[in-house]
Amino acid sequence: GESVGLHLPTLSVQEGDNSIINCAYSNSASDYFIWYKQESGKGPQFIIDIRSNMDKRQGQRVTVLLNKTVKHLSLQIAATQPGDSAVYFCAESKAGTALIFGKGTTLSVSS
Amino acid sequence: DTGVSQNPRHKITKRGQNVTFRCDPISEHNRLYWYRQTLGQGPEFLTYFQNEAQLEKSRLLSDRFSAERPKGSFSTLEIQRTEQGDSAMYLCASTDPGGSYEQYFGPGTRLTVT
């Protein structure tokens, strides 16, 4: 599968590969983190979230990892499918207030 | 459909005109947020309400922008004397008061100022 250590604006993978999208957040006081998927012309769609008292959370085919020491967040997508092609954003907030979004990563999945 | 709805979906206006957008949050969601998104960028926070109270406003929200949520349900965002730089997607989101911080987004209103 494809893995990136630093944020990259684009990620291209083959169908069936595992994808890892990275994000750095800025505020040490943030206690809530969330990943969104956004398709062209649509609003962001929730994928998975995690609170600061956790290091890892798993959903269906997705896993979010939180490293508070280096203020790093990652999204892992297992068995990537063409329907996963979209722009992915991470976001942080403090106690449910304004979300601060990171730079997006465009995921392209080829079959 | 019980998701967040926004109207209109698209708006084209001439520079200097006023525009108003509407957002209907998910029923009983007490927090409502407005964001702006320009092409190739992530959404940027503008303002948010808890019930009818406007709790926070971003520096991005200039004097030409005003938002209301008079009855704690739907919200409107008005832009006066529009400028070409106002062209963007305006997104609305709402949050369940039950403790989850997840913000559910609407489809957005695409504004083009000519």
GROMACS .gro file of N, CA, C and O in nm, chain B residues 26-31 50-51 94-102 104:
model
   72
  137ILE      N    1  -3.014   1.999   1.078
  137ILE     CA    2  -3.085   1.877   1.118
  137ILE      C    3  -3.170   1.912   1.240
  137ILE      O    4  -3.127   1.985   1.330
  138SER      N    5  -3.292   1.859   1.240
  138SER     CA    6  -3.387   1.892   1.346
  138SER      C    7  -3.328   1.866   1.485
  138SER      O    8  -3.266   1.764   1.509
  139GLU      N    9  -3.344   1.964   1.571
  139GLU     CA   10  -3.299   1.957   1.711
  139GLU      C   11  -3.149   1.971   1.729
  139GLU      O   12  -3.101   1.959   1.842
  140HIS      N   13  -3.075   1.996   1.623
  140HIS     CA   14  -2.934   2.029   1.640
  140HIS      C   15  -2.925   2.173   1.689
  140HIS      O   16  -2.975   2.265   1.623
  141ASN      N   17  -2.860   2.192   1.803
  141ASN     CA   18  -2.863   2.326   1.859
  141ASN      C   19  -2.746   2.414   1.815
  141ASN      O   20  -2.753   2.535   1.827
  142ARG      N   21  -2.643   2.353   1.761
  142ARG     CA   22  -2.532   2.435   1.712
  142ARG      C   23  -2.533   2.436   1.560
  142ARG      O   24  -2.552   2.333   1.496
  161GLN      N   25  -2.523   2.886   1.895
  161GLN     CA   26  -2.583   2.786   1.982
  161GLN      C   27  -2.724   2.836   2.010
  161GLN      O   28  -2.743   2.941   2.072
  162ASN      N   29  -2.821   2.760   1.962
  162ASN     CA   30  -2.960   2.807   1.959
  162ASN      C   31  -2.962   2.940   1.883
  162ASN      O   32  -2.911   2.947   1.772
  205SER      N   33  -2.426   2.148   1.119
  205SER     CA   34  -2.492   2.150   1.248
  205SER      C   35  -2.443   2.033   1.332
  205SER      O   36  -2.386   1.936   1.280
  206THR      N   37  -2.465   2.045   1.463
  206THR     CA   38  -2.415   1.947   1.559
  206THR      C   39  -2.525   1.898   1.651
  206THR      O   40  -2.606   1.978   1.700
  207ASP      N   41  -2.524   1.770   1.677
  207ASP     CA   42  -2.615   1.705   1.771
  207ASP      C   43  -2.580   1.749   1.913
  207ASP      O   44  -2.463   1.741   1.952
  208PRO      N   45  -2.675   1.792   1.992
  208PRO     CA   46  -2.643   1.836   2.129
  208PRO      C   47  -2.613   1.723   2.226
  208PRO      O   48  -2.579   1.747   2.340
  209GLY      N   49  -2.622   1.601   2.180
  209GLY     CA   50  -2.605   1.486   2.269
  209GLY      C   51  -2.464   1.455   2.311
  209GLY      O   52  -2.440   1.354   2.376
  210GLY      N   53  -2.369   1.541   2.276
  210GLY     CA   54  -2.231   1.521   2.320
  210GLY      C   55  -2.133   1.496   2.209
  210GLY      O   56  -2.014   1.514   2.227
  211SER      N   57  -2.181   1.455   2.092
  211SER     CA   58  -2.090   1.435   1.979
  211SER      C   59  -2.052   1.570   1.920
  211SER      O   60  -2.135   1.660   1.911
  212TYR      N   61  -1.928   1.584   1.883
  212TYR     CA   62  -1.883   1.708   1.821
  212TYR      C   63  -1.887   1.702   1.669
  212TYR      O   64  -1.848   1.797   1.603
  213GLU      N   65  -1.935   1.589   1.616
  213GLU     CA   66  -1.936   1.574   1.471
  213GLU      C   67  -2.025   1.680   1.408
  213GLU      O   68  -2.141   1.696   1.446
  215TYR      N   69  -2.225   1.796   1.085
  215TYR     CA   70  -2.286   1.745   0.963
  215TYR      C   71  -2.301   1.861   0.865
  215TYR      O   72  -2.366   1.961   0.898
   0.00000   0.00000   0.00000
